[in-house]
Coordinates of C-alpha atoms in Angstrom, one line a residue:
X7 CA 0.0 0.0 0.0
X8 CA 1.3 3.5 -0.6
X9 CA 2.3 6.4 2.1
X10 CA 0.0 8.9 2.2
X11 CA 1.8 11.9 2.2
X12 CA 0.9 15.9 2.3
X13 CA 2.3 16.5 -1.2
X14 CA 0.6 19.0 -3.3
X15 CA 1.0 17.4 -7.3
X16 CA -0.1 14.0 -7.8
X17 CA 2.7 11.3 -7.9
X18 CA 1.5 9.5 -12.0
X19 CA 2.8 6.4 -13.1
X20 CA 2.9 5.0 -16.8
X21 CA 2.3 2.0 -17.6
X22 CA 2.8 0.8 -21.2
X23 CA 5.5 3.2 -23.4
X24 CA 3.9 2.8 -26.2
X25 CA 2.0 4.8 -29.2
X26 CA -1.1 6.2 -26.9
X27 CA 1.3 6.6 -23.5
X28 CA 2.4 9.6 -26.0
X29 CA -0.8 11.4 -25.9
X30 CA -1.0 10.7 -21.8
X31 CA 2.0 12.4 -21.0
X32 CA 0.9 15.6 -22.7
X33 CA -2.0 15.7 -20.9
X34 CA -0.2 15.4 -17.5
X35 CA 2.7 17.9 -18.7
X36 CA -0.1 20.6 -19.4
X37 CA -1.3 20.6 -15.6
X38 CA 2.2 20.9 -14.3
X39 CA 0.9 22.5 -10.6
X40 CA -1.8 19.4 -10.1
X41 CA 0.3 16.3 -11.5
X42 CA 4.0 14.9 -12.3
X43 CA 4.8 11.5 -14.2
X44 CA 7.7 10.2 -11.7
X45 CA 7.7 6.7 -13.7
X46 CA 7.2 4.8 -16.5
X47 CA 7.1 1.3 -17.0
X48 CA 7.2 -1.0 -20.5
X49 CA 8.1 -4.7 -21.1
X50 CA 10.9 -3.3 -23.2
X51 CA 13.1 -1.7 -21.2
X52 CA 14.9 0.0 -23.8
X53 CA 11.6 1.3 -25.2
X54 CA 10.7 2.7 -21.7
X55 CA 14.3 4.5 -21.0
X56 CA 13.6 6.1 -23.8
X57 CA 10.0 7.4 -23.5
X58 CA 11.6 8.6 -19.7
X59 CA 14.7 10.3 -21.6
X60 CA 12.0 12.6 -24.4
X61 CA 9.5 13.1 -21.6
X62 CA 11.7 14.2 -18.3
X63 CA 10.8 11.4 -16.0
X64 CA 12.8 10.3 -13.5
X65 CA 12.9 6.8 -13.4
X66 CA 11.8 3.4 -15.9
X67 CA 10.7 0.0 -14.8
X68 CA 10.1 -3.0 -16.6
X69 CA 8.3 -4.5 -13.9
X70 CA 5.3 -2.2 -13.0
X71 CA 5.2 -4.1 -9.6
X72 CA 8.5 -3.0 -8.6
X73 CA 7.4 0.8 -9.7
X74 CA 4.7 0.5 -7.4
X75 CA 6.7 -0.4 -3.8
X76 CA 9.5 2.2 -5.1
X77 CA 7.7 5.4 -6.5
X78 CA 4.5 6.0 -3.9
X79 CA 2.5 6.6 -6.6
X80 CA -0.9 8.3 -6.4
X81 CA -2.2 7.6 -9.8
X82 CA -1.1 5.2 -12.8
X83 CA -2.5 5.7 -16.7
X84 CA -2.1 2.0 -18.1
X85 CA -1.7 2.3 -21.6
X86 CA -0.7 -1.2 -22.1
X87 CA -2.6 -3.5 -25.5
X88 CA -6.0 -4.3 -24.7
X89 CA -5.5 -7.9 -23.1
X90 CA -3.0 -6.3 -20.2
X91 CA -5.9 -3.5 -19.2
X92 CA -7.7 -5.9 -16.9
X93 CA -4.4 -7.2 -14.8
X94 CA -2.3 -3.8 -14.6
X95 CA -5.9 -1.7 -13.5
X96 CA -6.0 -5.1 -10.3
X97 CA -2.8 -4.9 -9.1
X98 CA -2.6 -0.9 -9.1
X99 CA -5.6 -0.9 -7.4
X100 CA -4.9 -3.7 -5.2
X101 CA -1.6 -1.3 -4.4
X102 CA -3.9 1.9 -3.0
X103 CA -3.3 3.7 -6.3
X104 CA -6.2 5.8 -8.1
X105 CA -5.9 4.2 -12.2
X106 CA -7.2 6.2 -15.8
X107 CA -7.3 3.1 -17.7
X108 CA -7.0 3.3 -21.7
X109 CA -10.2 1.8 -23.7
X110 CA -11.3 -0.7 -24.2
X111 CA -11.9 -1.6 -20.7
X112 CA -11.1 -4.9 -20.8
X113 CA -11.0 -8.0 -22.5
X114 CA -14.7 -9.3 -21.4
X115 CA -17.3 -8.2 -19.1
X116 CA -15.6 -10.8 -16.5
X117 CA -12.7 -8.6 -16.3
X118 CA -14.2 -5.2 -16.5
X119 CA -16.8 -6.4 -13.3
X120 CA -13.2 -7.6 -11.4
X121 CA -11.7 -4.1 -12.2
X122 CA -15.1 -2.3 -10.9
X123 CA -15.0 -4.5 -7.8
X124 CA -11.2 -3.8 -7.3
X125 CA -12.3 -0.4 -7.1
X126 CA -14.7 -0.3 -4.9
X127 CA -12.9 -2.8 -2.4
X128 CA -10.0 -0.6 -2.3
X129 CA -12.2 3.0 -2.4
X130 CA -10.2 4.2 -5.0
X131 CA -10.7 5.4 -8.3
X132 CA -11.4 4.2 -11.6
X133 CA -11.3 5.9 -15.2
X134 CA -11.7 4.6 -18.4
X135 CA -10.7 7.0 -20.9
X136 CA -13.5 7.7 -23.1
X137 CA -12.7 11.3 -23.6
X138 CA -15.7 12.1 -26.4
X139 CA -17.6 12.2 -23.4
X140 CA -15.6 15.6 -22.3
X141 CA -15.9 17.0 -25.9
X142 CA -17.7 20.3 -27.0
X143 CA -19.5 18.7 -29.6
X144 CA -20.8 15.8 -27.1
X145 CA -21.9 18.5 -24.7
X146 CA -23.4 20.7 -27.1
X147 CA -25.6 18.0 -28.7
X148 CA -26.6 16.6 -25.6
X149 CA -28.1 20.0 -24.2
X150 CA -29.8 20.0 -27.2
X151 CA -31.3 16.8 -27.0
X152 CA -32.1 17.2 -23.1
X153 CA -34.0 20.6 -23.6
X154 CA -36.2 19.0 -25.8
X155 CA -35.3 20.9 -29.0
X156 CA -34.6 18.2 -31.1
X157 CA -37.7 16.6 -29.9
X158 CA -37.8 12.4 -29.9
X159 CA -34.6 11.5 -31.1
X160 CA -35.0 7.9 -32.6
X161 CA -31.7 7.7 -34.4
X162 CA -28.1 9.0 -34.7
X163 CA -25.5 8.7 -37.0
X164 CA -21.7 9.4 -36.1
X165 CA -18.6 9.6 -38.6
X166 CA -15.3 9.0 -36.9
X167 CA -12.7 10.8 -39.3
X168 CA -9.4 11.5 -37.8
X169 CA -7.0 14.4 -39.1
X170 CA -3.6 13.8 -40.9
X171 CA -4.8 9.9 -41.6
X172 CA -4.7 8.6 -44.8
X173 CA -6.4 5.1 -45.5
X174 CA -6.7 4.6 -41.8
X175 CA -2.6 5.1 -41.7
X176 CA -2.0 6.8 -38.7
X177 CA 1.3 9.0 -38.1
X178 CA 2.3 7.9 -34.8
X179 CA 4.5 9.5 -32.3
X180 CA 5.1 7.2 -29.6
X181 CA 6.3 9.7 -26.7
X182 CA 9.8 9.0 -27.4
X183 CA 10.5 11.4 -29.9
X184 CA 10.2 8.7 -32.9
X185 CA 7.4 8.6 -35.3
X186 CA 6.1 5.8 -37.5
X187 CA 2.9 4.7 -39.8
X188 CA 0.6 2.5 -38.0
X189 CA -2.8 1.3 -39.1
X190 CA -5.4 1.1 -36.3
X191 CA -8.3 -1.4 -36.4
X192 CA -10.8 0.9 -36.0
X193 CA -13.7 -1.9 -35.0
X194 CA -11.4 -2.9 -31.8
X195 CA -10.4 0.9 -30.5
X196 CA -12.2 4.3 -32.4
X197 CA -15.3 2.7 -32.5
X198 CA -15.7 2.8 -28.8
X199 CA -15.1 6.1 -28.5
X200 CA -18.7 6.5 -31.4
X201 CA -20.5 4.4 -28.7
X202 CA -19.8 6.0 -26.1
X203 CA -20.7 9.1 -27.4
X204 CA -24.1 8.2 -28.6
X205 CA -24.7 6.4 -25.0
X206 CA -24.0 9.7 -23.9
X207 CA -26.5 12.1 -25.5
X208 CA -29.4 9.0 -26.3
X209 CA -29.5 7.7 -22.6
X210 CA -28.3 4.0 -21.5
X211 CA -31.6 2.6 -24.3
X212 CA -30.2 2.6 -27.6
X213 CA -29.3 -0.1 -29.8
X214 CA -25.9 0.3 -31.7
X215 CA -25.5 -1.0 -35.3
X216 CA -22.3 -0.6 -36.9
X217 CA -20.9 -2.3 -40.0
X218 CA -16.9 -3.0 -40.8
X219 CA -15.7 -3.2 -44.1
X220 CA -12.7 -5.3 -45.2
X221 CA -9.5 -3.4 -44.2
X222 CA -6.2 -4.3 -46.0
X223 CA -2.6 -3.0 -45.2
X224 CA -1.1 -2.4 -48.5
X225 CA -2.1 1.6 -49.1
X226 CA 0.5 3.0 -46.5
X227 CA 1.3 6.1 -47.8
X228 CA 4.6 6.0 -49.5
X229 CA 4.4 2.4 -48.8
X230 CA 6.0 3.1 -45.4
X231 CA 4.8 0.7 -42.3
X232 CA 6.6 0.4 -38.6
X233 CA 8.3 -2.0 -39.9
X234 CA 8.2 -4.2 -36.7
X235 CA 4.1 -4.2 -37.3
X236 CA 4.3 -5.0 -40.9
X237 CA 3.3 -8.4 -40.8
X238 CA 0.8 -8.5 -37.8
X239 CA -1.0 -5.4 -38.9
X240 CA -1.6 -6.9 -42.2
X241 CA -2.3 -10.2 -41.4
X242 CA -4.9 -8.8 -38.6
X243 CA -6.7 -6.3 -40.8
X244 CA -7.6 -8.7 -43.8
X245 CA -10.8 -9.4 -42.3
X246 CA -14.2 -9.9 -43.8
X247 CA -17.1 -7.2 -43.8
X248 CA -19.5 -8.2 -41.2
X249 CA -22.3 -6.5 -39.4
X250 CA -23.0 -7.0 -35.5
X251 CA -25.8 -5.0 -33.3
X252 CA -25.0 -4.4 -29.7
X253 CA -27.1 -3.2 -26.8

């Protein structure tokens, strides 16, 4: 369990040096008076010595156990792939330490009920980091709909676009300083953030239909990949169009 301690800025953690870890740390550095990332933790230690060197944290872990007894961490971001949400959100919480998990949540409603509960038993906090719900344009539309003005609202439609993509090609920069092209399988992580949104303004009773055409990853721009994705990204993306409905 961590000290509790008078100290004004929140002690952060990282958890996962990767591509979205880049976007976490800008958000900490620009409330410099309420937070400070003392530590960072990846698999690869290399990766995360580097992610501490661009970013001015102090100290890099590979095991985000050990970060936890040494560091007295208030709060931890886990920005880990999808399948290591679950386990790293646990143990933090089992360690007295508030967590802003990435989304998805987790792997299964098994694990995301075990996170909640981890929560609670440990009164600490919880985030998943569905940030359309903070937007303007959520907030806006949802005053609209709430004052009655758009009267009975029986269907929405949301377009996720996303600015300097081509092809779903993302340039990425990782929080180390280094940039490369990645492709994101939209149906496992943007969608989310569509239905969250429309959960959002609509209420908890909607239906969600969504349809996800065949993606391929031969169309990088200047036919440049990360070349350590290459294969995985284009074996993983060559999947069939298929619809699904979800409650």
């Amino acid at each position: 369990k961590r000290e509790e301690t008078n100290m004004d800025k929140v002690r952060v953690g990282i958890i996962g040096c990767g591509g979205i870890a880049g976007a976490h740390i800008v958000g900490y550095k620009s409330i410099p008076d309420l937070a400070e990332v003392v530590a960072c933790c990846d698999l690869d230690g290399n990766k995360a010595e580097r992610y501490a060197k661009h970013n001015g944290i102090p100290a890099s872990y590979t095991d985000y156990k050990e970060m936890f007894e040494k560091e007295n961490l208030d709060a931890v971001s886990v920005c880990t792939w999808n399948a290591a949400h679950a386990p790293a959100t646990i143990d933090a919480l089992n360690a007295g330490i508030h967590v802003l998990c990435e989304k998805p949540m987790a792997m299964n409603t098994e694990q995301a009920l075990a996170m909640k509960e981890a929560a609670e038993k440990n009164g600490k906090l919880l985030m998943i980091g569905f940030v359309r719900r903070f937007g303007n344009d959520a907030a806006i539309t949802k005053d609209f709909i709430d004052a009655g003005n758009l009267g009975d609202v029986y269907y929405a439609n949301i377009i996720v676009e996303v600015l300097d993509a081509r092809n779903g090609i993302f340039l990425v920069d990782d929080g180390t300083g280094e940039k490369f092209y990645f492709r994101l399988p939209v149906n496992a992580d943007g969608v989310s953030h569509a239905n969250w949104t429309i959960k959002l303004v609509l209420g908890d009773k909607v239906q969600i239909y969504g349809k996800i055409n065949k993606f391929t990853a031969s169309n990088a721009p200047n036919g440049q990949y990360w070349p350590a994705m290459q294969a995985p990204v284009a074996t993983l993306l060559k999947q069939h169009t298929h619809d699904f409905t979800a409650s």
